[in-house]
Each structure stands twice: as structure tokens, then as C-alpha cells.
Short mmCIF file of C-alpha atoms in Angstrom, two decimals:
data_model
loop_
_atom_site.label_atom_id
_atom_site.label_comp_id
_atom_site.label_asym_id
_atom_site.label_seq_id
_atom_site.Cartn_x
_atom_site.Cartn_y
_atom_site.Cartn_z
CA MET A 1 -8.98 -13.72 9.12
CA ALA A 2 -11.34 -14.99 6.47
CA GLU A 3 -15.05 -15.73 6.43
CA PHE A 4 -16.49 -19.24 6.10
CA MET A 5 -19.95 -20.73 5.58
CA ASP A 6 -20.19 -24.30 6.76
CA ILE A 7 -23.06 -26.73 6.39
CA HIS A 8 -24.23 -29.65 8.49
CA HIS A 9 -26.62 -32.14 6.92
CA GLY A 10 -28.69 -34.79 8.68
CA MET A 11 -30.09 -32.45 11.35
CA LYS A 12 -33.78 -33.08 10.65
CA GLY A 13 -36.04 -31.96 13.44
CA ILE A 14 -33.43 -29.78 15.13
CA THR A 15 -35.04 -27.45 17.68
CA ALA A 16 -34.21 -23.87 18.59
CA GLU A 17 -32.80 -25.12 21.89
CA GLN A 18 -30.58 -27.72 20.20
CA LEU A 19 -29.28 -25.12 17.76
CA ARG A 20 -28.50 -22.80 20.64
CA GLU A 21 -26.74 -25.57 22.60
CA ALA A 22 -24.64 -26.57 19.59
CA HIS A 23 -23.71 -22.94 18.93
CA ASN A 24 -22.80 -22.42 22.58
CA ALA A 25 -20.60 -25.52 22.48
CA ASP A 26 -18.72 -23.94 19.57
CA LEU A 27 -18.44 -20.58 21.32
CA ALA A 28 -17.06 -22.22 24.46
CA ILE A 29 -13.98 -23.53 22.65
CA GLU A 30 -13.64 -21.42 19.49
CA GLY A 31 -10.89 -19.33 21.07
CA GLN A 32 -8.58 -22.37 21.00
CA GLU A 33 -8.45 -22.01 17.23
CA ASN A 34 -8.88 -18.26 16.90
CA VAL A 35 -12.30 -18.86 15.29
CA HIS A 36 -15.47 -16.89 15.90
CA PHE A 37 -18.89 -18.22 14.95
CA THR A 38 -21.06 -15.21 14.19
CA ARG A 39 -24.38 -16.56 12.90
CA ALA A 40 -26.24 -19.83 12.41
CA TRP A 41 -29.43 -20.76 10.58
CA ALA A 42 -31.34 -24.06 10.58
CA ASP A 43 -33.82 -25.64 8.20
CA PRO A 44 -35.30 -28.37 10.44
CA ASP A 45 -37.36 -29.90 7.62
CA ALA A 46 -34.41 -30.51 5.30
CA GLY A 47 -32.06 -31.08 8.23
CA ASP A 48 -29.51 -28.49 7.14
CA VAL A 49 -27.66 -26.11 9.43
CA PHE A 50 -25.59 -23.20 8.12
CA CYS A 51 -22.88 -21.57 10.26
CA LEU A 52 -21.06 -18.35 9.46
CA SER A 53 -17.64 -17.82 11.00
CA GLU A 54 -14.49 -15.76 10.92
CA ALA A 55 -11.43 -17.98 11.09
CA PRO A 56 -7.81 -18.38 10.02
CA SER A 57 -8.67 -21.46 7.90
CA ALA A 58 -11.36 -24.00 7.05
CA GLU A 59 -9.38 -26.56 9.03
CA ALA A 60 -9.60 -24.40 12.15
CA VAL A 61 -13.38 -24.17 11.71
CA GLN A 62 -13.60 -27.95 11.41
CA ARG A 63 -11.43 -28.58 14.46
CA VAL A 64 -13.78 -26.50 16.62
CA HIS A 65 -16.87 -28.23 15.21
CA GLU A 66 -15.30 -31.67 15.71
CA ARG A 67 -14.31 -30.97 19.30
CA ALA A 68 -17.82 -29.66 19.96
CA GLY A 69 -19.22 -32.94 18.67
CA HIS A 70 -20.70 -31.87 15.34
CA LYS A 71 -18.33 -32.13 12.39
CA ALA A 72 -19.36 -30.06 9.36
CA ASP A 73 -20.17 -31.75 6.05
CA GLU A 74 -19.08 -28.79 3.93
CA ILE A 75 -16.91 -25.77 4.72
CA HIS A 76 -16.89 -22.98 2.16
CA PRO A 77 -14.46 -20.07 2.22
CA VAL A 78 -16.59 -17.06 1.23
CA PRO A 79 -14.13 -14.32 0.24
CA LEU A 80 -16.91 -12.44 -1.59
CA THR A 81 -19.66 -11.02 0.61
CA ILE A 82 -22.45 -8.48 0.44
CA MET B 1 -42.19 -12.66 6.85
CA ALA B 2 -39.80 -15.56 7.15
CA GLU B 3 -36.09 -15.93 6.56
CA PHE B 4 -34.61 -18.01 3.73
CA MET B 5 -31.12 -19.20 2.76
CA ASP B 6 -30.86 -20.03 -0.92
CA ILE B 7 -27.97 -21.59 -2.80
CA HIS B 8 -26.77 -21.28 -6.38
CA HIS B 9 -24.35 -23.89 -7.70
CA GLY B 10 -22.24 -23.73 -10.85
CA MET B 11 -20.89 -20.22 -10.22
CA LYS B 12 -17.20 -21.13 -10.37
CA GLY B 13 -14.95 -18.12 -10.83
CA ILE B 14 -17.61 -15.57 -9.86
CA THR B 15 -16.04 -12.17 -9.18
CA ALA B 16 -16.91 -9.56 -6.59
CA GLU B 17 -18.32 -7.38 -9.38
CA GLN B 18 -20.51 -10.19 -10.73
CA LEU B 19 -21.83 -10.95 -7.26
CA ARG B 20 -22.63 -7.28 -6.75
CA GLU B 21 -24.37 -7.06 -10.15
CA ALA B 22 -26.45 -10.18 -9.46
CA HIS B 23 -27.42 -8.88 -6.02
CA ASN B 24 -28.34 -5.48 -7.46
CA ALA B 25 -30.52 -7.20 -10.07
CA ASP B 26 -32.40 -8.89 -7.23
CA LEU B 27 -32.71 -5.66 -5.26
CA ALA B 28 -34.10 -3.82 -8.29
CA ILE B 29 -37.16 -6.08 -8.49
CA GLU B 30 -37.51 -7.70 -5.06
CA GLY B 31 -40.29 -5.30 -4.11
CA GLN B 32 -42.57 -6.95 -6.68
CA GLU B 33 -42.69 -10.00 -4.42
CA ASN B 34 -42.27 -8.33 -1.03
CA VAL B 35 -38.86 -9.99 -0.72
CA HIS B 36 -35.70 -8.42 0.68
CA PHE B 37 -32.27 -9.89 0.05
CA THR B 38 -30.12 -8.96 3.04
CA ARG B 39 -26.77 -10.73 2.56
CA ALA B 40 -24.88 -12.83 0.02
CA TRP B 41 -21.67 -14.84 0.18
CA ALA B 42 -19.74 -16.54 -2.63
CA ASP B 43 -17.22 -19.37 -2.73
CA PRO B 44 -15.74 -18.85 -6.23
CA ASP B 45 -13.63 -22.03 -6.08
CA ALA B 46 -16.56 -24.35 -5.40
CA GLY B 47 -18.93 -22.16 -7.42
CA ASP B 48 -21.49 -21.79 -4.66
CA VAL B 49 -23.38 -18.61 -3.81
CA PHE B 50 -25.48 -18.24 -0.65
CA CYS B 51 -28.21 -15.60 -0.38
CA LEU B 52 -30.07 -14.64 2.78
CA SER B 53 -33.49 -13.09 2.43
CA GLU B 54 -36.67 -12.13 4.20
CA ALA B 55 -39.71 -13.14 2.21
CA PRO B 56 -43.31 -14.31 2.40
CA SER B 57 -42.41 -17.70 0.87
CA ALA B 58 -39.69 -19.71 -0.87
CA GLU B 59 -41.67 -19.38 -4.08
CA ALA B 60 -41.50 -15.57 -3.84
CA VAL B 61 -37.71 -15.79 -3.40
CA GLN B 62 -37.44 -18.00 -6.46
CA ARG B 63 -39.63 -15.73 -8.60
CA VAL B 64 -37.30 -12.80 -7.93
CA HIS B 65 -34.19 -14.85 -8.67
CA GLU B 66 -35.73 -16.23 -11.87
CA ARG B 67 -36.74 -12.79 -13.13
CA ALA B 68 -33.25 -11.51 -12.33
CA GLY B 69 -31.81 -14.31 -14.47
CA HIS B 70 -30.33 -16.59 -11.83
CA LYS B 71 -32.69 -19.28 -10.53
CA ALA B 72 -31.64 -20.78 -7.19
CA ASP B 73 -30.82 -24.49 -6.94
CA GLU B 74 -31.91 -24.78 -3.30
CA ILE B 75 -34.11 -22.57 -1.13
CA HIS B 76 -34.14 -23.33 2.58
CA PRO B 77 -36.60 -21.79 5.01
CA VAL B 78 -34.50 -21.06 8.12
CA PRO B 79 -36.98 -20.50 10.95
CA LEU B 80 -34.22 -21.08 13.52
CA THR B 81 -31.49 -18.44 13.64
CA ILE B 82 -28.73 -17.25 15.91
#
């Protein structure tokens, strides 16, 4: 398993409830791809959402996000962490 | 205190040791600005580094990064977190 940071743009005005709902939608199906979304952060002014996950591949992360209705704009493998 | 996600571009090929050194340089002086850098992740292939911090402002985050020799390209307040 590797760690990934993915980014969604265009989410201006996202609320805490919407972030929670989107995260829960990921959690509900992440097991299909052996992915686990561990954290998420949102900047509602810029419209950027950052998701941290453990997953077998970036493609697996994207498949979960797509099925949950919110495809990521960037998915970064982050093999170096502190 | 608020939470911030900042991003550094142009770090292609960054190593674990370089990430650790850069993070330690931040930690050594972060107290000057009442900032605390809590996590960092690097994608050496894309050259992107993500830093998570608690700080009084984005400007305080940037002052620490600048003094440590690595100005951030983006600093996002992330008031919504999971």
C-alpha cells in the first residue's frame, strides 16, 4: 500500500457538511478498491479539496472518487512523508 | 490558530533526507511566528511538496518558509477538515 494526496479544484463554497458527505461517499465504497481515505481538508475560498489516502495505486483512488461522483483533478503518490 | 496546507512546486527528485532537512529547518524557527508544521508529503516525480501547519495566518506560514529558504508557491487555509 502506498500513500496518495489527491486534489479537487472547482469546489468554491464547499461547506463542512458537503465535505463530510463527499468523504462518507468515498468511505462507503473504498473497500471495493482496497483504498482507505484517511484525511481531507478544504479551502472553500479557493475551491480546493485535498484528500489523503492509502491505496494500491493512483488509479484505484480515482476509481473510488469517480464512482462516488467527484473525480479528482490531480492524484499525487507521496512516497516521502513526515 | 488555523490550519494551512501549503504547496511547493519544482522539487523534482527530492529525497527523503532533503525533505527531512527542509522540515527541520522550518521546525527550528517556526516558534518565531507561532507556527507549527505538523506533517509533510512529497511527490518527487511531479516535484510537489505539501506541508500541513497550524498557524495564526498564511503570512506567518510564508515568513517561516522564506526564512528557511523555501518559499511556498501556494498557501491554502483549510478551515474544513476530516
